[in-house]
Structures are given as structure tokens and as C-alpha cells.
Short mmCIF file of C-alpha atoms and ligand atoms in Angstrom, two decimals:
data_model
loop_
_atom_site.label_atom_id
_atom_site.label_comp_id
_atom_site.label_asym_id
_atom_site.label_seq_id
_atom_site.Cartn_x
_atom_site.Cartn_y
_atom_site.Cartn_z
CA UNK Z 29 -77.91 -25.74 -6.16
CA UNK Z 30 -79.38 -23.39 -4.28
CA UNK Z 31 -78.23 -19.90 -4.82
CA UNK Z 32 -77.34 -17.26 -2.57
CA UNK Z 33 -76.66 -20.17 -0.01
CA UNK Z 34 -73.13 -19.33 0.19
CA UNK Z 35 -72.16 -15.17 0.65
CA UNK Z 36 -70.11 -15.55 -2.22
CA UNK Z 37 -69.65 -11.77 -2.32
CA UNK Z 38 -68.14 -11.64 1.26
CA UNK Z 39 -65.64 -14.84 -0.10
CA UNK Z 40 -64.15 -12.80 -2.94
CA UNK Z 41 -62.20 -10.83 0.09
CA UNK Z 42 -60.96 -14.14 1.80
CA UNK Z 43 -57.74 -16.15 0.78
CA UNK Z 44 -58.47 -19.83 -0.52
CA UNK Z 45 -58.98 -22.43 0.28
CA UNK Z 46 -60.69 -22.17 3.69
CA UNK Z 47 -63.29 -23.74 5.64
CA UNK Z 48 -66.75 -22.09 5.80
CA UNK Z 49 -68.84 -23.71 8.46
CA UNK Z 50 -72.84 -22.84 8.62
CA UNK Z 51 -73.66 -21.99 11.92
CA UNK Z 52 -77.02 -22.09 11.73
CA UNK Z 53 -77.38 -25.64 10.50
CA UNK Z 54 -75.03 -26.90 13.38
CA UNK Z 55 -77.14 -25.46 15.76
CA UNK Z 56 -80.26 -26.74 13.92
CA UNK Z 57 -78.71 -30.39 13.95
CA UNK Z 58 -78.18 -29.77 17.84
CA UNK Z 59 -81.62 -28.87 18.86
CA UNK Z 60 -82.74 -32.17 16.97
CA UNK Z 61 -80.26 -34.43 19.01
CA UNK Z 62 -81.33 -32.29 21.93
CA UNK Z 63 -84.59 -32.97 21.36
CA UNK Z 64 -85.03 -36.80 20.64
CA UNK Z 65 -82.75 -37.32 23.86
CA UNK Z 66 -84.38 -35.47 26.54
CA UNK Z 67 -86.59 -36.64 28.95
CA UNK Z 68 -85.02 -40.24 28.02
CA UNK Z 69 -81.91 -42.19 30.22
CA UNK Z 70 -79.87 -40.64 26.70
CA UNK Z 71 -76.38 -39.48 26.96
CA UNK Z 72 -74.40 -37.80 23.85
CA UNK Z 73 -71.09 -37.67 23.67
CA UNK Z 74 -69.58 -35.79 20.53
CA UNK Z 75 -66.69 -37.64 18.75
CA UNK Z 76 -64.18 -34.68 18.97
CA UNK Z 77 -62.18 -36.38 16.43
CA UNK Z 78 -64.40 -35.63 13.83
CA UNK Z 79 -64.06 -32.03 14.29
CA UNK Z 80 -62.01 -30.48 16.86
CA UNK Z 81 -62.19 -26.63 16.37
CA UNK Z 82 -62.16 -24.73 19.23
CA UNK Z 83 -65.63 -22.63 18.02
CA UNK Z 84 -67.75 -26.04 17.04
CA UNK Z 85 -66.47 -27.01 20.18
CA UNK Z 86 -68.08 -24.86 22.45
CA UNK Z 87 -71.01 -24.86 20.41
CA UNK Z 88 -71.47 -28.21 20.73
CA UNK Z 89 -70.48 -28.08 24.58
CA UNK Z 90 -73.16 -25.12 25.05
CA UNK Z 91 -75.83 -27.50 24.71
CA UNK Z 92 -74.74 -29.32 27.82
CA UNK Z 93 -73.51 -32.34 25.78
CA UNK Z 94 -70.61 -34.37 26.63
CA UNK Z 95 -67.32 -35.20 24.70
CA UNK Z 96 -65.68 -38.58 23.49
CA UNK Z 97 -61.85 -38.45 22.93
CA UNK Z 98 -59.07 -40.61 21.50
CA UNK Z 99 -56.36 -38.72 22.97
CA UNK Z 100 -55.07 -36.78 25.72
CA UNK Z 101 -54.59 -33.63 23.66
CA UNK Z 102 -58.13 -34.19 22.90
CA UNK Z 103 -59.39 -34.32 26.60
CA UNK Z 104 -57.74 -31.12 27.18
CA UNK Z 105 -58.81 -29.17 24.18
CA UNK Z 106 -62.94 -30.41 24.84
CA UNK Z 107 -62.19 -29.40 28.86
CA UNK Z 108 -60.95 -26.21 27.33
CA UNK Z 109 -63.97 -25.77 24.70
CA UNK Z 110 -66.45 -26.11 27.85
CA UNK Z 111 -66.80 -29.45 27.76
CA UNK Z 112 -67.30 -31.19 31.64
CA UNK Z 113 -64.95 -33.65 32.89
CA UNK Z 114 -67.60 -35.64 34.31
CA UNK Z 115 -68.80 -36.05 30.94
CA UNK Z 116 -66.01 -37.27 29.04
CA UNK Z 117 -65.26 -40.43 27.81
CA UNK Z 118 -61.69 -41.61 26.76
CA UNK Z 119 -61.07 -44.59 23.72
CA UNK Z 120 -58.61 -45.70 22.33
CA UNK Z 121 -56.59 -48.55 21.70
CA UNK Z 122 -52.96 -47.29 22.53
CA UNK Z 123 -53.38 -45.28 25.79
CA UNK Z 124 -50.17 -44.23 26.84
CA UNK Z 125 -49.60 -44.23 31.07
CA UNK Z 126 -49.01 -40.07 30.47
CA UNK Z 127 -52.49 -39.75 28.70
CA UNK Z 128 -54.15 -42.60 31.48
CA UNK Z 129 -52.55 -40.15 33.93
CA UNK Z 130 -54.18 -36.79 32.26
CA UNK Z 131 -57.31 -38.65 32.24
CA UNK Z 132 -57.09 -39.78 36.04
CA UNK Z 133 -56.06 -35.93 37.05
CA UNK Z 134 -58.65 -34.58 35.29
CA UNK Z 135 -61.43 -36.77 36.71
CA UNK Z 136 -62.97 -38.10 33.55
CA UNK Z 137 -65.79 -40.09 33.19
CA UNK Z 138 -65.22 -43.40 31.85
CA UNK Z 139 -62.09 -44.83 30.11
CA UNK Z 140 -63.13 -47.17 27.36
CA UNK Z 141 -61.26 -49.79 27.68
CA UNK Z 142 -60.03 -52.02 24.51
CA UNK Z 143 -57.60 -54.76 25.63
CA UNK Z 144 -56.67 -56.47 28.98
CA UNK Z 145 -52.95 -54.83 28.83
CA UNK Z 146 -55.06 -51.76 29.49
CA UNK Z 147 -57.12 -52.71 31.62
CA UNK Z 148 -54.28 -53.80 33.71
CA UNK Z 149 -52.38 -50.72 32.98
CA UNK Z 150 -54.97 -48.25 34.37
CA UNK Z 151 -55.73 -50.31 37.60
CA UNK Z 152 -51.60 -49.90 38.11
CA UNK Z 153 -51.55 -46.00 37.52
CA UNK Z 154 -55.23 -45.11 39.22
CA UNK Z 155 -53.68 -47.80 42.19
CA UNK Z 156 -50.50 -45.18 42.63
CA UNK Z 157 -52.93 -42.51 42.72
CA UNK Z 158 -55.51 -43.55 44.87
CA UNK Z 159 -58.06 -43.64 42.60
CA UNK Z 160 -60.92 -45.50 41.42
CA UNK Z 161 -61.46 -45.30 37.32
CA UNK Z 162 -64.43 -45.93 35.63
CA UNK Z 163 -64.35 -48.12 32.86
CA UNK Z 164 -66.83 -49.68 29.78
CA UNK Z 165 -65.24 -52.63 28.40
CA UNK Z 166 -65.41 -52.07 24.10
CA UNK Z 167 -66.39 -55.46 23.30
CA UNK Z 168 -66.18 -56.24 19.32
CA UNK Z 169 -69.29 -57.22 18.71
CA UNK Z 170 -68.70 -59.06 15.09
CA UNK Z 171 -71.06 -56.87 12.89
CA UNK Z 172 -70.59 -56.06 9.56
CA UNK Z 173 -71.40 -52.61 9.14
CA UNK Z 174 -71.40 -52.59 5.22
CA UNK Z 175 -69.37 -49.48 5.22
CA UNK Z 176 -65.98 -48.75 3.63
CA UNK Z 177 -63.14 -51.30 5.42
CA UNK Z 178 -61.09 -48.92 6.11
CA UNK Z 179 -64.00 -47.23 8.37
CA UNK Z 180 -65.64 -50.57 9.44
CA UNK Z 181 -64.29 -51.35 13.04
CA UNK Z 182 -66.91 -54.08 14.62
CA UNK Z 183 -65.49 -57.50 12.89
CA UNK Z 184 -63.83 -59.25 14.93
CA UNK Z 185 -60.13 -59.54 13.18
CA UNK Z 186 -59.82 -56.03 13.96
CA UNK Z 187 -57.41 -54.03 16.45
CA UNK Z 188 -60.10 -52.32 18.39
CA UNK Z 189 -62.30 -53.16 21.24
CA UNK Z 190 -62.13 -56.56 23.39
CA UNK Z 191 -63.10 -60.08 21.34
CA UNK Z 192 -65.53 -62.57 23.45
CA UNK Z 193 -62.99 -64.74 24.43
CA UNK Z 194 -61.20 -62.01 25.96
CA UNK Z 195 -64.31 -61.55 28.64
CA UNK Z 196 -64.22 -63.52 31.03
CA UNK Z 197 -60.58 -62.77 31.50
CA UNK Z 198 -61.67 -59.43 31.69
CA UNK Z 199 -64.76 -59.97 34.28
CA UNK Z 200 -61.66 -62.31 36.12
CA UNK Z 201 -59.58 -59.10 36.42
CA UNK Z 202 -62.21 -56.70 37.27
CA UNK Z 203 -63.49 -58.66 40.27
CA UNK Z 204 -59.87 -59.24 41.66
CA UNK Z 205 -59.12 -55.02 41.36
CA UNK Z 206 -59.69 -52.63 43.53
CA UNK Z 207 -58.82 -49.46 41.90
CA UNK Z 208 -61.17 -49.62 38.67
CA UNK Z 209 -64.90 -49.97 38.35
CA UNK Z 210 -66.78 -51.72 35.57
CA UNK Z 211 -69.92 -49.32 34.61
CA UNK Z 212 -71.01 -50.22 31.30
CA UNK Z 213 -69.91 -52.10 27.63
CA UNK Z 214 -68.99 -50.16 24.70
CA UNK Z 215 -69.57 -50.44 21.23
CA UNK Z 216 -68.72 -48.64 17.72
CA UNK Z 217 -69.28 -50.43 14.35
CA UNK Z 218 -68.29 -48.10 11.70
CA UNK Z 219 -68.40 -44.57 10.64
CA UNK Z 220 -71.13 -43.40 7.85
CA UNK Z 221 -73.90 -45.85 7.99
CA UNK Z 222 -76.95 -45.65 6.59
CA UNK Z 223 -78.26 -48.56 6.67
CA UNK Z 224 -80.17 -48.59 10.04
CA UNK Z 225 -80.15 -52.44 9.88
CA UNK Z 226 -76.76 -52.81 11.24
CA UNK Z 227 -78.05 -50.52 14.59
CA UNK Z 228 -80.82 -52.80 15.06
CA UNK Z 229 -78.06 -55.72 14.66
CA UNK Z 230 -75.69 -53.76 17.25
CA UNK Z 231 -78.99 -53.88 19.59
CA UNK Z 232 -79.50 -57.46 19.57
CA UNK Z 233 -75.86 -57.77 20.14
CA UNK Z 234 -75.84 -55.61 23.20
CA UNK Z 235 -79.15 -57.06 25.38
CA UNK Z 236 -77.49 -60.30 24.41
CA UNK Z 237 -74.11 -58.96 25.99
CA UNK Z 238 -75.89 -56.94 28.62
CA UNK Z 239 -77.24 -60.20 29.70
CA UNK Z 240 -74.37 -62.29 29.96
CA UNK Z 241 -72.76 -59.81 32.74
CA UNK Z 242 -76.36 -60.15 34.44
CA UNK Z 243 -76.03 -63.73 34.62
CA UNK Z 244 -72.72 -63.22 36.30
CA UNK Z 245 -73.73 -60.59 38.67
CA UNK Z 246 -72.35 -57.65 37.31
CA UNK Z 247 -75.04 -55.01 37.37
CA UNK Z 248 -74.10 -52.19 34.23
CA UNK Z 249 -74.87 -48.68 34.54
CA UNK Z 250 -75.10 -48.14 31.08
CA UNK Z 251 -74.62 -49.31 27.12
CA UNK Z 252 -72.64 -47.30 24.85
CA UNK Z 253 -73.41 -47.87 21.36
CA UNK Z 254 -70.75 -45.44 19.92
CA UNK Z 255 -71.35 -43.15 16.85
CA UNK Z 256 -71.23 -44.43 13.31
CA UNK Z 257 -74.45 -42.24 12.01
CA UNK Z 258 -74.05 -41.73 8.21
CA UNK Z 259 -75.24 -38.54 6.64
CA UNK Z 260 -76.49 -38.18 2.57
CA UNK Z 261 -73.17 -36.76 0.99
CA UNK Z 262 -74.94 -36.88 -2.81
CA UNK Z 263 -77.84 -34.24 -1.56
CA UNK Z 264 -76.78 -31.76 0.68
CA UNK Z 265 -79.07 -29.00 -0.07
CA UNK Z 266 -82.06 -31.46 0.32
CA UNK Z 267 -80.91 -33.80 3.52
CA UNK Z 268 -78.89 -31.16 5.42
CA UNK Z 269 -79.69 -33.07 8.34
CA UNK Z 270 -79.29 -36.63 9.33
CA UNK Z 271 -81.95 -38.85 10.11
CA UNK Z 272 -81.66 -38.80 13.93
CA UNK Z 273 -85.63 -39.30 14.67
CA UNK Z 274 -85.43 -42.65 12.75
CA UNK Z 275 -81.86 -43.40 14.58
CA UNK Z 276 -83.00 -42.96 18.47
CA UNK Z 277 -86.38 -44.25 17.87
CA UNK Z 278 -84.75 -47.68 16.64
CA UNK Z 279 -82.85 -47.50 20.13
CA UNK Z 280 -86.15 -46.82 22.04
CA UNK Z 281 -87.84 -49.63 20.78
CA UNK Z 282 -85.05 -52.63 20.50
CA UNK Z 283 -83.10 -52.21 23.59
CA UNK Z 284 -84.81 -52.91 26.44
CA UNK Z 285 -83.07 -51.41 29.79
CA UNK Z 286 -83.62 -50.92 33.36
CA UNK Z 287 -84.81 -47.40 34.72
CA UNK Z 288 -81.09 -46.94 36.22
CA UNK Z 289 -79.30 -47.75 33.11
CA UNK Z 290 -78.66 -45.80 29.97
CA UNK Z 291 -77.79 -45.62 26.84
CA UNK Z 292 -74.56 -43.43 25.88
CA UNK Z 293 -74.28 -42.11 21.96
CA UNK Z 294 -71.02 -41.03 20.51
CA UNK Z 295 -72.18 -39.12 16.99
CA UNK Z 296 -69.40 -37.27 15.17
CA UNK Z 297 -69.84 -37.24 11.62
CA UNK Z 298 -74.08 -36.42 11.59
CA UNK Z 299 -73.03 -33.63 14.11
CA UNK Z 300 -71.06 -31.69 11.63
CA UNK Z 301 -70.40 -32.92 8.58
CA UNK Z 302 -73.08 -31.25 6.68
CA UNK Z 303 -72.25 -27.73 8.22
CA UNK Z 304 -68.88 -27.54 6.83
CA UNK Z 305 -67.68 -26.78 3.36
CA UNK Z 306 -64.36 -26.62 1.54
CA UNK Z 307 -63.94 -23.47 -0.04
CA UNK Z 308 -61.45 -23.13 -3.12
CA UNK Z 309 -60.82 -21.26 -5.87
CA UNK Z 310 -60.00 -22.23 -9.95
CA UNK Z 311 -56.43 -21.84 -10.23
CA UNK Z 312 -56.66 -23.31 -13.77
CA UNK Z 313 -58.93 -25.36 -16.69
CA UNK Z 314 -57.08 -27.46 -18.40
CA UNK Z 315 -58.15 -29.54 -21.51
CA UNK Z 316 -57.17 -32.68 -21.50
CA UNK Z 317 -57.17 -35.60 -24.53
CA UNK Z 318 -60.46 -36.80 -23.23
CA UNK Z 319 -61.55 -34.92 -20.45
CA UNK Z 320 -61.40 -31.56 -18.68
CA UNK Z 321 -59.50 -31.23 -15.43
CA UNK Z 322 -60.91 -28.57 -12.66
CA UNK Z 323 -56.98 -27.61 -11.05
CA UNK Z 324 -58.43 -25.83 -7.56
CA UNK Z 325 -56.36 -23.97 -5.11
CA UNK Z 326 -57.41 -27.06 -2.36
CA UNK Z 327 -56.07 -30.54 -2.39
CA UNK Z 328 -55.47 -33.50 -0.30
CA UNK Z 329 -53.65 -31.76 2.39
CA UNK Z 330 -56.91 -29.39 3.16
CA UNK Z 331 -59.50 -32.78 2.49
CA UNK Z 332 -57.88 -36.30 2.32
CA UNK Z 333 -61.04 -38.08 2.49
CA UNK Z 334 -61.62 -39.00 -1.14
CA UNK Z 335 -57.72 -39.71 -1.41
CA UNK Z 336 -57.68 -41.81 1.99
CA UNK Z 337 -61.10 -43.59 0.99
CA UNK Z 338 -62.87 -42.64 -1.72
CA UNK Z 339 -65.27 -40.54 -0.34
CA UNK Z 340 -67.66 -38.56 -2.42
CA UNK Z 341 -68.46 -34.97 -1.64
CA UNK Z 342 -70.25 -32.88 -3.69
CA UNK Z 343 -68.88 -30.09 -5.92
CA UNK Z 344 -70.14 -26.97 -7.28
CA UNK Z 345 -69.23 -24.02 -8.60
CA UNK Z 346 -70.83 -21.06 -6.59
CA UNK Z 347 -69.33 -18.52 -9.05
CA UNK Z 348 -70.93 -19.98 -12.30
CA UNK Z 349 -74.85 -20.12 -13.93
CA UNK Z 350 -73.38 -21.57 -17.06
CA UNK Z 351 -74.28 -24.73 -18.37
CA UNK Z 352 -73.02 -27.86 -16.55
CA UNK Z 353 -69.85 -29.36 -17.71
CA UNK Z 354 -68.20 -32.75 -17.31
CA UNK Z 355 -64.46 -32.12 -15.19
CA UNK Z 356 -62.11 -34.04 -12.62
CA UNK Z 357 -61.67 -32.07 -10.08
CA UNK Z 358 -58.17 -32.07 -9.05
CA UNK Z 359 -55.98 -30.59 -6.51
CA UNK Z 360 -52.35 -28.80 -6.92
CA UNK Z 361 -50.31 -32.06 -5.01
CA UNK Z 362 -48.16 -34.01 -6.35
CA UNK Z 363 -50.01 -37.38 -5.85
CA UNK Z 364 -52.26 -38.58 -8.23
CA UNK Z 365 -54.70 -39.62 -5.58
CA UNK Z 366 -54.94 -35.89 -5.20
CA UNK Z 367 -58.32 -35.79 -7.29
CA UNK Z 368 -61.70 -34.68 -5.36
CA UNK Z 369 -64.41 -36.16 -8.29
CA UNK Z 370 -64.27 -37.52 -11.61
CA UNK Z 371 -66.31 -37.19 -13.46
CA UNK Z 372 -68.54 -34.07 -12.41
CA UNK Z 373 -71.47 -32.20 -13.46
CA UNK Z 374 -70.29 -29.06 -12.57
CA UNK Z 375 -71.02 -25.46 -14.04
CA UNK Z 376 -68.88 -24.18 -16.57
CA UNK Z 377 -65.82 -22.72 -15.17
CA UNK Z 378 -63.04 -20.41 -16.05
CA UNK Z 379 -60.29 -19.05 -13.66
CA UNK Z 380 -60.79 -17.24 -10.93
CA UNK Z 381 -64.30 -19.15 -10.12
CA UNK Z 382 -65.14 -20.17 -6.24
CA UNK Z 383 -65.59 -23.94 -5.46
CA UNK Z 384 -67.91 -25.76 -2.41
CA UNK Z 385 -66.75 -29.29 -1.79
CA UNK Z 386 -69.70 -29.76 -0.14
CA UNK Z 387 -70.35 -31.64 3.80
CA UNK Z 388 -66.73 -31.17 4.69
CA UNK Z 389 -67.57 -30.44 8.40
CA UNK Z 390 -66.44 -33.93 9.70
CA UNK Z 391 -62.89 -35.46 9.18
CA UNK Z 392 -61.77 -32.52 7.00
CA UNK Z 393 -60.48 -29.66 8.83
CA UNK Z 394 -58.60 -31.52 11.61
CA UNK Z 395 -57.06 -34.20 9.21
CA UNK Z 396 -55.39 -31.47 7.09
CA UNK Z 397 -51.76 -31.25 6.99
CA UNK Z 398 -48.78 -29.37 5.41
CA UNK Z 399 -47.25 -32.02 2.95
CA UNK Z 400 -45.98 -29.63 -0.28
CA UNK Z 401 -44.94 -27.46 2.57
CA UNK Z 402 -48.70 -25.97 2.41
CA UNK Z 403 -50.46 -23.47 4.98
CA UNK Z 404 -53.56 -25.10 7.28
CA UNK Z 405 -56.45 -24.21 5.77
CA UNK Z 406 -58.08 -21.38 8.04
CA UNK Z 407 -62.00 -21.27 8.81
CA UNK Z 408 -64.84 -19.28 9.19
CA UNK Z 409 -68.13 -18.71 10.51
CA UNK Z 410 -71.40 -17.60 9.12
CA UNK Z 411 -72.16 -15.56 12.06
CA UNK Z 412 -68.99 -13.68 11.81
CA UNK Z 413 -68.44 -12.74 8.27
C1 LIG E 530 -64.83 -42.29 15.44
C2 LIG E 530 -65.59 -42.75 16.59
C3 LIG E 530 -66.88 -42.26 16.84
C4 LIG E 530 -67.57 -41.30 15.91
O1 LIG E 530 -67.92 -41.92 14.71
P1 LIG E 530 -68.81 -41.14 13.63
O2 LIG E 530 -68.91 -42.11 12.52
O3 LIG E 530 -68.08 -39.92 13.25
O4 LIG E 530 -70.13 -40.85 14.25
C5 LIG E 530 -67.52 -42.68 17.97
N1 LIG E 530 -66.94 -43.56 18.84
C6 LIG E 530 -65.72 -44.06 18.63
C7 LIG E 530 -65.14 -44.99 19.62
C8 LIG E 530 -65.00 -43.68 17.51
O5 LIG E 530 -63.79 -44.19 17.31
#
């Protein structure tokens, strides 16, 4: 651990747990993407689920990137964060006509489309509207992205995107409509991969899929291969950033495209997830028969991800230089799932100390809740503490 990392002595006057999110390395991370896309037929469009507060927002928006959004709610909060219309991209799989409507109003730019229902549902409502809607059709392209199955979405038994033998139904539909306009095919295998095989994989898949619309004479605009970009949980002091170099280059070289398509990105995760810690305090040590339990001021309700799949984060205690010490570290819930690590090398503690949970930025913050009748956990900013 890396000391002095956090300004520990600037926590002591906040109330835990919070979010601390590290400005600097956010903005680092963005001038990478920035720079392995420009100059190149490369559009990113952040995965506002991932992390939706307002201030990473329009950080993320100030560098002129676009926005991808699974809900209404979340097209208006990324057009309020700075985000442009015209680069927004809606998915989904249970669009609602209100949330097809907001989209349609607001001029998006492409609805991703995952089933023929919807298909059929947004040429109705852009029909009474006199509109024209973009759409990518998200085809399931059958990959196994050898992540966790709750986060693996690319097999085909699964409820998103369109299977094959739903295409030519689709293509059918398209070419009989007058009010929606097919663009480009959308993909997204999985969340936290790090295997860079299963990217090459989702290549082949998409010249092969990019091909079979050629044959038929539909011309794309562009490819979108979704987000899924894993980042190293065990190290974050020593691979604060994820490997985007050895991401886009694999894109440059195995997907060969036309010089008026593109290629659309949709990271999430290796956008923030390293920036963002979990900051708690020691509420108690308690010796167990066997082992020592960590009780922190945070639990499930701030950080479900180890509860909801077993994620690892890292722990340490910022407030400690004694020897490390073997501890579960627990939450105050009353669900046993409510346990952050077992098993953890972790500095001595005693009450009182401060906790990191360590590359909290993504899927943290905006999946807390208020079970136990518990406050949101509130955040801050290294730039303005
Ligand atoms: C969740 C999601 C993303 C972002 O995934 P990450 O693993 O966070 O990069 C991108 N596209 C779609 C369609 C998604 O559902």
C-alpha cells in the first residue's frame, strides 16, 4: 500500500462510509481512451450505468464522449451531465413506449434494439410522431465470455440482444418500415473481461455478421462492440489503469471496415472503477472461535458487489502500519452475505481505524440502497476536499 495515497487526515472530519473518487486518475484513464481513439472511425460511449454521478458525469462528457443508457431516467440525467443527444445510445431489453417516447423527443442517436416486439414497438410510436429512429440490431452473438454468469450476457439462452434466427425476421421488418432506419449491429458479451481472447472472438463474430447484411444489401454505418473491459481488482496501486492500448489495438487489427463505417465502444467499468473507493470506518473487532471479524461502518447496501457476485475488492486499512492480520471483513446488515473478504491480509486494526475497499468506482455508488433503513452513502472528490 502506498501511503499518503489517501488524505486520511482530511477523512477523520467526514462521516462514514462515503465514496472518495480520485479525480486525477479518472481524468488520466480519459486522456488514454482519448488518445487510442482519435484520428480513428472510434466512437465511445460511456455505460452510465456503471456510474451515474452527476460530477463523473460531466467529466466524462467534457471530453466530448458520448453516453450509453438503459433507461429513460438515464438519458435525461447524461443530457443533463453535458452529454449530446446526438451521441447517445439507448439499450435495453424492456423499453417502455414512455421511455421510446423520451428517447424520440429528445433526438437520440441510436436505439439498440433487442427483440422484434421492439422493433415493432418503436416503428409504431416514431410512426405517430413523424419520425425516423435509428436503430443497431443487438444480435447475441453466442460467445462465452468466461466471466461470472451472472455478468456473462453473449450466450445465446439469454434474455438480451436478438438470436440468429430472429434476423431475417428482423431484416423482413426493417425493409417493409418506413419510420426506423437500420445503421449498425450491436454487441456486448460480458462485463470484467480480461481475457482479450473473447474480443478477438466477438471480432470474428461481427465481420462474419457484418457480412451477412452485405450479402443482402444492407449497407451498416457502423459495429458496436459494447463494453465488457475488465480492470485488475487484486492490484490497484500497480494497474490503476486498464489495458486500453492492448484493447483498441486488437480492434484495429481484426476488424476490417470500410472508410464510412465505424466502430462504436461502450466501456463502463475500465472508465471508473479504479477511481473510486469505499470509505469506512471500524465500528468493532471482534474475536471469533477461529477467526477475527473486521465489523465496518459500510455494508451491502453502500457495495453489493461481493454479496450479488462475489466480487473481490481489495481492503486496507489506511489508518494502520501494524503488522498484517488475517480478518473477514464484514458489514453491519443483517444478511450473512453481508461480508466484503474473508480471509484478509489486512493491518492490524482496532476501533476507530479508516477502511479503502478498493476500485469501487463502477457498480458501487449507484447500486446502493437503503435496506436496514440506511442513509446513501455520500461522495467526494479529490479536487474538492
Ligand atoms: C453494462 C453494459 C455496458 C458496460 O459494460 P462494462 O462491463 O461496465 O464495460 C456496455 N454496453 C451494454 C449494452 C451494457 O449493458
Amino acid at each position: 500500500m502506498i501511503k499518503g495515497q489517501f488524505p486520511i487526515e482530511k477523512f477523520r472530519f467526514l462521516e462514514t462510509p462515503f465514496y472518495y473518487y480520485d479525480i486525477d486518475l479518472l481524468r488520466q484513464t480519459l486522456d488514454i481512451i482519448k488518445k487510442e481513439t482519435q484520428g480513428k472511425n472510434y466512437h465511445i460511449h460511456y455505460a452510465v450505468k456503471a456510474n451515474a454521478n452527476p460530477r463523473i458525469l460531466r467529466e466524462i462528457s467534457s471530453y466530448g464522449f458520448g453516453a450509453d443508457c438503459v433507461s429513460g431516467n438515464e438519458i435525461l440525467r447524461a443530457v443533463e451531465c453535458g452529454f449530446s443527444p446526438s451521441n447517445i445510445v439507448f439499450a435495453g431489453v424492456g423499453k417502455t413506449d414512455k421511455e421510446i417516447n423520451l428517447a424520440l423527443d429528445s433526438d437520440i442517436f441510436c436505439f439498440n434494439v433487442e427483440s422484434l416486439p421492439e422493433m415493432e414497438t418503436i416503428e409504431g410510436l416514431a410512426s405517430k410522431k413523424g419520425k425516423r429512429a435509428r436503430i443497431a440490431l443487438r444480435i447475441n452473438p453466442n460467445i462465452d465470455a468466461h466471466t461470472h454468469e451472472y455478468i456473462t450476457t453473449g450466450l445465446n439462452e439469454n434474455k438480451f440482444g436478438l438470436n440468429e434466427q430472429d434476423l431475417p425476421k428482423a431484416l423482413n421488418f426493417i425493409t417493409g418500415a418506413s419510420h426506423i432506419e437500420l445503421i449498425g449491429i450491436h454487441f456486448h458479451i460480458g462485463s470484467q473481461i480480461t481475457d482479450l481472447c473473447a474480443f478477438e472472438n466477438l471480432c470474428v463474430r461481427a465481420m462474419g455478421w457484418k457480412h451477412w447484411f452485405e450479402n443482402r444489401g444492407v449497407r451498416l454505418q457502423l459495429i458496436n462492440v459494447g463494453g465488457g473491459l475488465g480492470i485488475n481488482y487484486k492490484h490497484p496501486n500497480h494497474c490503476p489503469i486498464a489495458n486500453f492500448e492492448s484493447y483498441f489495438r486488437l480492434f484495429d487489427k481484426h476488424m476490417k471496415l470500410n472508410d464510412d463505417q465505424s466502430i462504436h465502444f461502450e466501456p463502463g467499468r475500465s472508465v471508473v472503477a479504479p477511481c473510486g473507493s469505499l470509505i469506512a470506518q471500524t465500528v468493532y473487532v471482534k474475536e471469533g472461535l477461529s477467526k477475527k471479524f473486521l465489523i465496518i461502518d459500510a455494508g451491502m447496501t453502500d457495495l453489493i458487489r461481493p454479496a450479488l457476485y462475489q466480487a473481490f475488492h481489495h481492503i486496507e486499512n489506511m489508518s494502520s502500519e501494524e503488522e498484517p492480520t488475517c480478518y473477514d471483513v464484514v458489514g453491519p446488515i443483517c444478511e450473512s452475505s453481508d461480508t466484503f473478504g474473508k480471509n484478509r491480509e489486512i493491518n492490524k486494526a482496532k476501533r476507530g481505524d479508516l477502511i479503502a475497499i478498493r476500485s469501487a468506482g463502477a457498480y458501487g455508488e449507484v447500486m446502493a440502497s437503503q435496506y436496514n433503513c440506511r442513509k446513501l452513502p455520500k461522495s467526494y472528490f479529490s479536487d474538492q476536499i
